[in-house]
């Protein structure tokens, strides 16, 4: 994904420390703005990717390197679950056989068990504190919410699949539970299966995901992608991709869930998508995997653009203008006055800022404006210098 060279040997626990890198988010809008302004500096949006080794059964109790691996997972905001769906006698498996449903069941149960352990301890401490205060106090309300969360987890369900009110979401945001994190399932196939778009495990994996709250599933082939990266030039990649390209197949299954931890969105739905990606003629499937990660994070971007610099800034969906300004610099948020705003689609259609203004599509927005994906923003702010004593 990041074109890094990291250990990937044929034995368990080859990877102990996580490998961390940043990958640029492919965005045709960013490329178009760079062509328009021809800036001295070009800064795309980035996604930080942490490669963490797989868990083994009993990790929640410390089996293998479980506690260390679980702490690495706690530090991220979203999880790519990479499931093995290919047979290869030359590549060993810690369970001595290939069964992706068993593997994801192990991972899911270990994450739930770790969350149960954490919530149980917090619930016991809150109960003790509640005994010394009046009924209806914040301690009692928190204990009630923790009991609801604990019952949900003990039912074998992920926190992200629960039905939580705004107060419960606020509490969950402070807890960083493992199963509150959104997830994308990357189904790692052999090159042969990926090209022919068939695999004996796909239906079983989809059935498991559908029965466990839903999620996005993307069939990929790491061997296929590595072959592309190792080819000597773009012409070779394009020729191979054209040979392998074919129609996509999409299967939908809707399930009602709350957005994982972070934002209590109304009417949100999680859609389980088994989407066979059409390889991009320039870069394969990885750009689509990156975008799926951003979607799972509930992220979007806005742009600042000019001849000095074109930059894409990542923010959560629903972010208001002052907080978006604060992503650039805290002074922008503290002294926020307004955000001069134009939509990317308007600029692309009309081609110049002057024409956007003449059509009345260049807006002056205040602190209540919710930034939209693809907005091009210019912030006005004023921060008074500290008074001299």
Coordinates of C-alpha atoms in Angstrom, one line a residue:
X1 CA 0.0 0.0 0.0
X2 CA 2.8 2.4 0.9
X3 CA 5.5 0.7 -1.2
X4 CA 7.6 -0.1 1.9
X5 CA 9.9 -3.0 2.4
X6 CA 8.9 -4.8 5.6
X7 CA 9.6 -8.3 7.0
X8 CA 7.0 -10.9 5.8
X9 CA 8.6 -14.2 6.6
X10 CA 7.0 -17.7 6.6
X11 CA 6.7 -18.1 10.4
X12 CA 4.5 -16.8 13.2
X13 CA 5.3 -13.4 14.9
X14 CA 7.7 -12.4 12.2
X15 CA 6.2 -8.9 12.7
X16 CA 6.4 -7.8 16.3
X17 CA 6.6 -4.0 16.1
X18 CA 4.1 -2.3 13.9
X19 CA 5.2 -0.7 10.6
X20 CA 3.8 2.8 10.2
X21 CA 3.7 4.8 7.0
X22 CA 1.6 7.5 5.3
X23 CA 0.0 6.9 1.9
X24 CA -1.2 9.7 -0.4
X25 CA -5.0 9.6 -1.1
X26 CA -5.6 9.6 -4.8
X27 CA -8.0 12.4 -5.7
X28 CA -8.7 13.6 -9.3
X29 CA -10.0 16.9 -7.9
X30 CA -6.6 17.6 -6.3
X31 CA -4.8 16.8 -9.6
X32 CA -7.2 19.1 -11.5
X33 CA -6.5 22.0 -9.0
X34 CA -2.7 21.5 -9.4
X35 CA -3.1 21.7 -13.2
X36 CA -5.2 24.9 -12.8
X37 CA -2.9 26.7 -10.4
X38 CA 0.5 25.1 -11.2
X39 CA 1.6 25.7 -7.6
X40 CA 5.1 25.7 -6.2
X41 CA 4.0 23.2 -3.5
X42 CA 1.5 20.3 -3.9
X43 CA 0.4 18.5 -0.7
X44 CA -2.2 15.7 -1.1
X45 CA -4.4 14.3 1.7
X46 CA -2.7 11.5 3.5
X47 CA -3.9 8.3 5.3
X48 CA -1.6 6.9 8.0
X49 CA -1.4 3.1 7.8
X50 CA -0.2 0.9 10.6
X51 CA 0.7 -2.7 9.8
X52 CA -0.1 -4.9 12.8
X53 CA 0.5 -8.6 13.0
X54 CA -2.5 -11.0 13.3
X55 CA -3.9 -12.1 16.6
X56 CA -3.9 -15.7 17.8
X57 CA -6.5 -17.5 20.0
X58 CA -6.2 -16.4 23.6
X59 CA -4.6 -13.0 22.7
X60 CA -7.0 -11.2 25.2
X61 CA -5.3 -13.2 28.0
X62 CA -1.8 -12.5 26.6
X63 CA -1.3 -15.6 24.4
X64 CA 1.4 -15.1 21.8
X65 CA 2.1 -11.3 21.8
X66 CA -1.5 -10.6 22.3
X67 CA -1.4 -7.7 24.8
X68 CA 1.1 -5.8 22.7
X69 CA -0.8 -6.3 19.5
X70 CA -4.1 -5.3 21.1
X71 CA -2.5 -2.1 22.4
X72 CA -1.3 -1.3 18.8
X73 CA -4.9 -1.8 17.6
X74 CA -6.2 0.5 20.3
X75 CA -4.0 3.3 18.9
X76 CA -5.7 3.3 15.5
X77 CA -9.1 4.7 14.4
X78 CA -10.2 2.1 11.8
X79 CA -9.2 -1.5 11.1
X80 CA -8.4 -3.2 7.8
X81 CA -9.0 -6.9 8.5
X82 CA -6.9 -8.8 5.9
X83 CA -8.2 -12.3 5.6
X84 CA -6.4 -15.2 3.8
X85 CA -8.6 -16.9 1.2
X86 CA -6.0 -18.8 -0.7
X87 CA -4.3 -22.2 -0.4
X88 CA -0.5 -22.4 -0.7
X89 CA 1.5 -25.2 0.9
X90 CA 4.6 -23.0 0.8
X91 CA 3.0 -20.4 3.2
X92 CA 2.3 -21.7 6.7
X93 CA -0.8 -20.8 8.8
X94 CA -0.7 -20.5 12.6
X95 CA -3.8 -22.8 12.8
X96 CA -2.3 -25.2 10.2
X97 CA -5.2 -24.8 7.7
X98 CA -6.9 -22.1 5.7
X99 CA -10.3 -21.1 7.0
X100 CA -11.0 -17.3 6.8
X101 CA -14.3 -17.6 8.8
X102 CA -12.5 -19.3 11.7
X103 CA -9.8 -16.6 11.5
X104 CA -12.1 -13.6 11.6
X105 CA -14.1 -15.3 14.4
X106 CA -10.9 -15.6 16.4
X107 CA -10.0 -12.0 15.9
X108 CA -13.5 -10.7 16.6
X109 CA -13.9 -12.8 19.8
X110 CA -10.5 -11.7 21.1
X111 CA -11.3 -8.0 20.5
X112 CA -14.7 -8.4 22.2
X113 CA -13.1 -10.2 25.2
X114 CA -10.6 -7.5 25.6
X115 CA -13.3 -4.8 25.6
X116 CA -15.3 -6.9 28.1
X117 CA -12.3 -7.0 30.4
X118 CA -11.8 -3.2 30.2
X119 CA -15.5 -2.3 30.6
X120 CA -16.0 -4.7 33.6
X121 CA -13.2 -3.0 35.5
X122 CA -14.5 0.5 34.7
X123 CA -18.1 -0.6 35.6
X124 CA -16.9 -2.0 39.0
X125 CA -15.0 1.2 39.8
X126 CA -18.0 3.4 38.8
X127 CA -20.4 1.3 40.9
X128 CA -18.2 1.8 44.0
X129 CA -18.2 5.6 43.4
X130 CA -21.9 5.6 42.9
X131 CA -22.6 4.0 46.4
X132 CA -21.4 7.2 48.1
X133 CA -23.6 9.6 46.2
X134 CA -27.3 10.2 45.7
X135 CA -29.4 8.2 43.2
X136 CA -29.6 10.0 39.9
X137 CA -26.1 11.5 40.1
X138 CA -23.7 11.4 37.1
X139 CA -22.0 8.4 38.7
X140 CA -25.3 6.4 38.7
X141 CA -26.0 7.4 35.1
X142 CA -22.6 6.4 34.0
X143 CA -22.9 3.0 35.7
X144 CA -26.2 2.4 34.0
X145 CA -24.6 3.2 30.6
X146 CA -21.6 1.0 31.3
X147 CA -24.0 -1.9 32.2
X148 CA -25.7 -1.5 28.9
X149 CA -22.4 -1.6 27.0
X150 CA -21.2 -4.6 29.0
X151 CA -24.4 -6.5 28.3
X152 CA -24.0 -5.7 24.6
X153 CA -20.5 -7.0 24.5
X154 CA -21.3 -10.1 26.5
X155 CA -23.9 -10.9 23.9
X156 CA -21.0 -11.3 21.4
X157 CA -21.7 -8.1 19.6
X158 CA -19.3 -5.3 18.5
X159 CA -19.8 -1.9 20.1
X160 CA -20.0 -0.3 16.6
X161 CA -23.2 -2.4 15.9
X162 CA -25.1 -1.2 19.0
X163 CA -27.9 1.4 19.1
X164 CA -26.5 4.2 21.3
X165 CA -28.0 7.6 22.3
X166 CA -25.9 10.8 22.3
X167 CA -24.9 10.5 25.9
X168 CA -23.7 6.9 25.4
X169 CA -21.8 7.8 22.3
X170 CA -20.1 10.6 24.3
X171 CA -19.0 8.1 26.9
X172 CA -17.9 5.6 24.3
X173 CA -15.7 8.2 22.7
X174 CA -13.7 8.5 25.9
X175 CA -13.1 4.7 26.2
X176 CA -11.4 3.8 22.9
X177 CA -12.9 0.3 22.8
X178 CA -11.5 -2.0 20.1
X179 CA -14.9 -3.1 18.8
X180 CA -16.1 0.5 18.5
X181 CA -13.6 1.0 15.6
X182 CA -15.0 0.8 12.1
X183 CA -13.7 -2.1 10.0
X184 CA -13.1 -2.9 6.3
X185 CA -12.5 -6.6 5.3
X186 CA -9.9 -7.1 2.7
X187 CA -10.2 -10.6 1.2
X188 CA -6.7 -11.7 0.1
X189 CA -7.1 -14.1 -2.9
X190 CA -4.6 -15.9 -5.1
X191 CA -3.9 -14.1 -8.4
X192 CA -5.7 -16.8 -10.2
X193 CA -8.9 -16.5 -8.2
X194 CA -8.8 -12.7 -8.4
X195 CA -8.5 -12.6 -12.1
X196 CA -11.2 -15.2 -12.7
X197 CA -13.4 -13.6 -9.9
X198 CA -14.2 -16.9 -8.1
X199 CA -13.2 -18.3 -4.7
X200 CA -14.7 -21.1 -2.6
X201 CA -14.6 -19.0 0.6
X202 CA -16.3 -15.8 -0.5
X203 CA -19.9 -16.8 0.2
X204 CA -19.0 -18.1 3.7
X205 CA -17.1 -14.9 4.6
X206 CA -20.0 -12.7 3.3
X207 CA -22.5 -14.7 5.4
X208 CA -20.4 -14.3 8.5
X209 CA -20.0 -10.5 8.0
X210 CA -23.7 -10.1 7.3
X211 CA -24.5 -11.9 10.6
X212 CA -22.1 -9.8 12.6
X213 CA -23.3 -6.3 11.9
X214 CA -22.3 -5.9 8.3
X215 CA -19.2 -4.1 6.8
X216 CA -17.4 -3.4 3.6
X217 CA -15.6 -6.4 2.0
X218 CA -13.2 -5.9 -0.8
X219 CA -11.6 -8.8 -2.7
X220 CA -8.0 -8.1 -3.5
X221 CA -4.8 -10.0 -4.4
X222 CA -1.6 -9.0 -2.7
X223 CA 0.3 -11.2 -5.2
X224 CA -1.4 -9.4 -8.1
X225 CA -0.6 -5.9 -6.6
X226 CA 3.0 -6.8 -5.9
X227 CA 3.4 -8.0 -9.5
X228 CA 2.2 -4.6 -10.7
X229 CA 4.6 -2.8 -8.5
X230 CA 7.5 -5.0 -9.6
X231 CA 6.9 -4.4 -13.3
X232 CA 9.6 -2.2 -15.0
X233 CA 7.3 0.5 -16.4
X234 CA 3.8 1.9 -16.7
X235 CA 3.3 0.4 -20.2
X236 CA 3.9 -3.1 -18.8
X237 CA 1.4 -2.5 -16.0
X238 CA -1.3 -1.1 -18.3
X239 CA -0.9 -4.0 -20.7
X240 CA -1.3 -6.5 -17.9
X241 CA -4.2 -4.6 -16.3
X242 CA -6.1 -4.5 -19.6
X243 CA -5.7 -8.2 -20.0
X244 CA -7.1 -8.8 -16.5
X245 CA -9.9 -6.2 -16.4
X246 CA -13.5 -7.3 -16.5
X247 CA -17.0 -6.3 -15.2
X248 CA -17.5 -5.7 -11.5
X249 CA -20.0 -7.6 -9.4
X250 CA -21.8 -5.9 -6.5
X251 CA -24.0 -7.5 -3.9
X252 CA -25.8 -5.4 -1.3
X253 CA -27.2 -6.4 2.1
X254 CA -28.4 -3.5 4.3
X255 CA -28.2 -3.5 8.1
X256 CA -29.1 -0.7 10.5
X257 CA -26.2 0.4 12.7
X258 CA -24.9 3.5 14.4
X259 CA -21.7 5.0 13.0
X260 CA -18.8 3.6 15.0
X261 CA -18.1 5.7 18.1
X262 CA -17.5 9.4 17.1
X263 CA -20.7 10.7 15.6
X264 CA -24.3 9.9 16.5
X265 CA -25.7 10.3 12.9
X266 CA -29.4 10.0 12.3
X267 CA -30.7 7.5 9.8
X268 CA -27.2 6.0 9.2
X269 CA -27.0 2.6 7.5
X270 CA -24.1 0.2 7.1
X271 CA -24.1 -1.5 3.8
X272 CA -22.3 -4.8 3.3
X273 CA -20.7 -4.6 -0.1
X274 CA -18.9 -7.4 -1.8
X275 CA -17.4 -5.4 -4.6
X276 CA -15.1 -7.0 -7.2
X277 CA -12.9 -4.1 -8.0
X278 CA -12.2 -3.2 -11.7
X279 CA -8.4 -2.7 -11.7
X280 CA -7.5 0.9 -12.4
X281 CA -5.4 1.1 -15.6
X282 CA -2.9 3.3 -13.8
X283 CA -2.5 1.8 -10.3
X284 CA -4.5 -1.4 -9.7
X285 CA -6.9 -1.7 -6.8
X286 CA -5.0 0.0 -4.0
X287 CA -6.5 3.5 -4.5
X288 CA -9.9 2.1 -4.0
X289 CA -8.8 0.4 -0.8
X290 CA -7.4 3.7 0.4
X291 CA -10.8 5.4 -0.3
X292 CA -12.7 2.7 1.5
X293 CA -10.5 3.4 4.5
X294 CA -11.4 7.1 4.4
X295 CA -15.1 6.2 4.1
X296 CA -14.9 3.9 7.1
X297 CA -13.3 6.8 9.1
X298 CA -16.2 9.1 8.1
X299 CA -13.7 11.4 6.5
X300 CA -13.8 14.0 3.7
X301 CA -11.5 16.7 2.6
X302 CA -11.4 20.4 1.7
X303 CA -8.9 22.3 -0.3
X304 CA -6.8 25.5 0.0
X305 CA -5.6 26.5 -3.4
X306 CA -3.4 29.1 -5.0
X307 CA -0.2 29.6 -7.0
X308 CA 1.9 29.1 -3.8
X309 CA 0.3 25.9 -2.7
X310 CA -2.5 23.5 -3.4
X311 CA -3.3 21.3 -0.3
X312 CA -6.0 18.8 0.6
X313 CA -7.0 18.8 4.3
X314 CA -8.7 15.7 5.9
X315 CA -11.6 16.4 8.3
X316 CA -14.5 14.4 9.7
X317 CA -17.8 14.7 7.9
X318 CA -20.0 17.2 9.8
X319 CA -17.1 19.5 10.7
X320 CA -18.0 23.2 11.0
X321 CA -16.0 26.0 9.4
X322 CA -14.1 27.2 12.5
X323 CA -13.0 23.6 13.4
X324 CA -11.9 23.0 9.8
X325 CA -9.9 26.2 10.0
X326 CA -8.3 24.9 13.2
X327 CA -6.9 21.9 11.2
X328 CA -4.7 24.4 9.5
X329 CA -3.7 26.3 12.6
X330 CA -5.2 26.8 16.0
X331 CA -5.1 30.6 15.5
X332 CA -7.4 30.2 12.5
X333 CA -10.1 28.7 14.7
X334 CA -9.5 31.0 17.7
X335 CA -9.8 34.2 15.6
X336 CA -12.3 32.8 13.0
X337 CA -14.3 35.5 11.1
X338 CA -15.5 33.8 8.0
X339 CA -14.8 31.2 5.3
X340 CA -14.9 32.2 1.7
X341 CA -16.2 29.1 0.0
X342 CA -16.7 27.7 -3.5
X343 CA -17.5 24.2 -4.5
X344 CA -15.0 22.2 -6.6
X345 CA -17.7 21.3 -9.1
X346 CA -18.5 25.0 -9.6
X347 CA -14.9 25.9 -10.2
X348 CA -14.4 23.1 -12.6
X349 CA -17.5 24.0 -14.6
X350 CA -16.8 27.7 -14.7
X351 CA -13.0 27.4 -14.8
X352 CA -12.0 30.7 -13.1
X353 CA -12.7 32.1 -9.6
X354 CA -13.8 35.4 -11.2
X355 CA -16.5 33.5 -13.2
X356 CA -17.6 31.6 -10.0
X357 CA -18.0 35.0 -8.3
X358 CA -20.0 36.5 -11.2
X359 CA -22.4 33.6 -11.1
X360 CA -23.1 34.1 -7.4
X361 CA -21.5 30.8 -6.3
X362 CA -18.7 32.3 -4.2
X363 CA -20.1 32.3 -0.7
X364 CA -19.1 34.1 2.6
X365 CA -19.9 31.6 5.3
X366 CA -19.9 32.0 9.1
X367 CA -19.2 29.8 12.1
X368 CA -22.3 27.6 11.7
X369 CA -21.4 26.5 8.1
X370 CA -20.8 22.8 7.8
X371 CA -17.9 22.2 5.4
X372 CA -18.8 20.0 2.4
X373 CA -16.6 17.5 0.7
X374 CA -14.5 19.2 -2.0
X375 CA -15.0 22.8 -0.8
X376 CA -12.3 25.2 -1.7
X377 CA -11.9 27.5 1.3
X378 CA -10.1 30.8 2.2
X379 CA -10.3 31.6 5.9
X380 CA -10.5 35.1 7.3
X381 CA -9.4 35.4 10.9
X382 CA -8.1 37.9 13.5
X383 CA -6.1 37.1 16.6
X384 CA -5.3 40.1 18.8
X385 CA -1.7 40.1 20.2
X386 CA -1.4 39.7 24.0
X387 CA -1.5 43.0 25.8
X388 CA 1.8 44.3 27.2
X389 CA 2.0 44.4 30.9

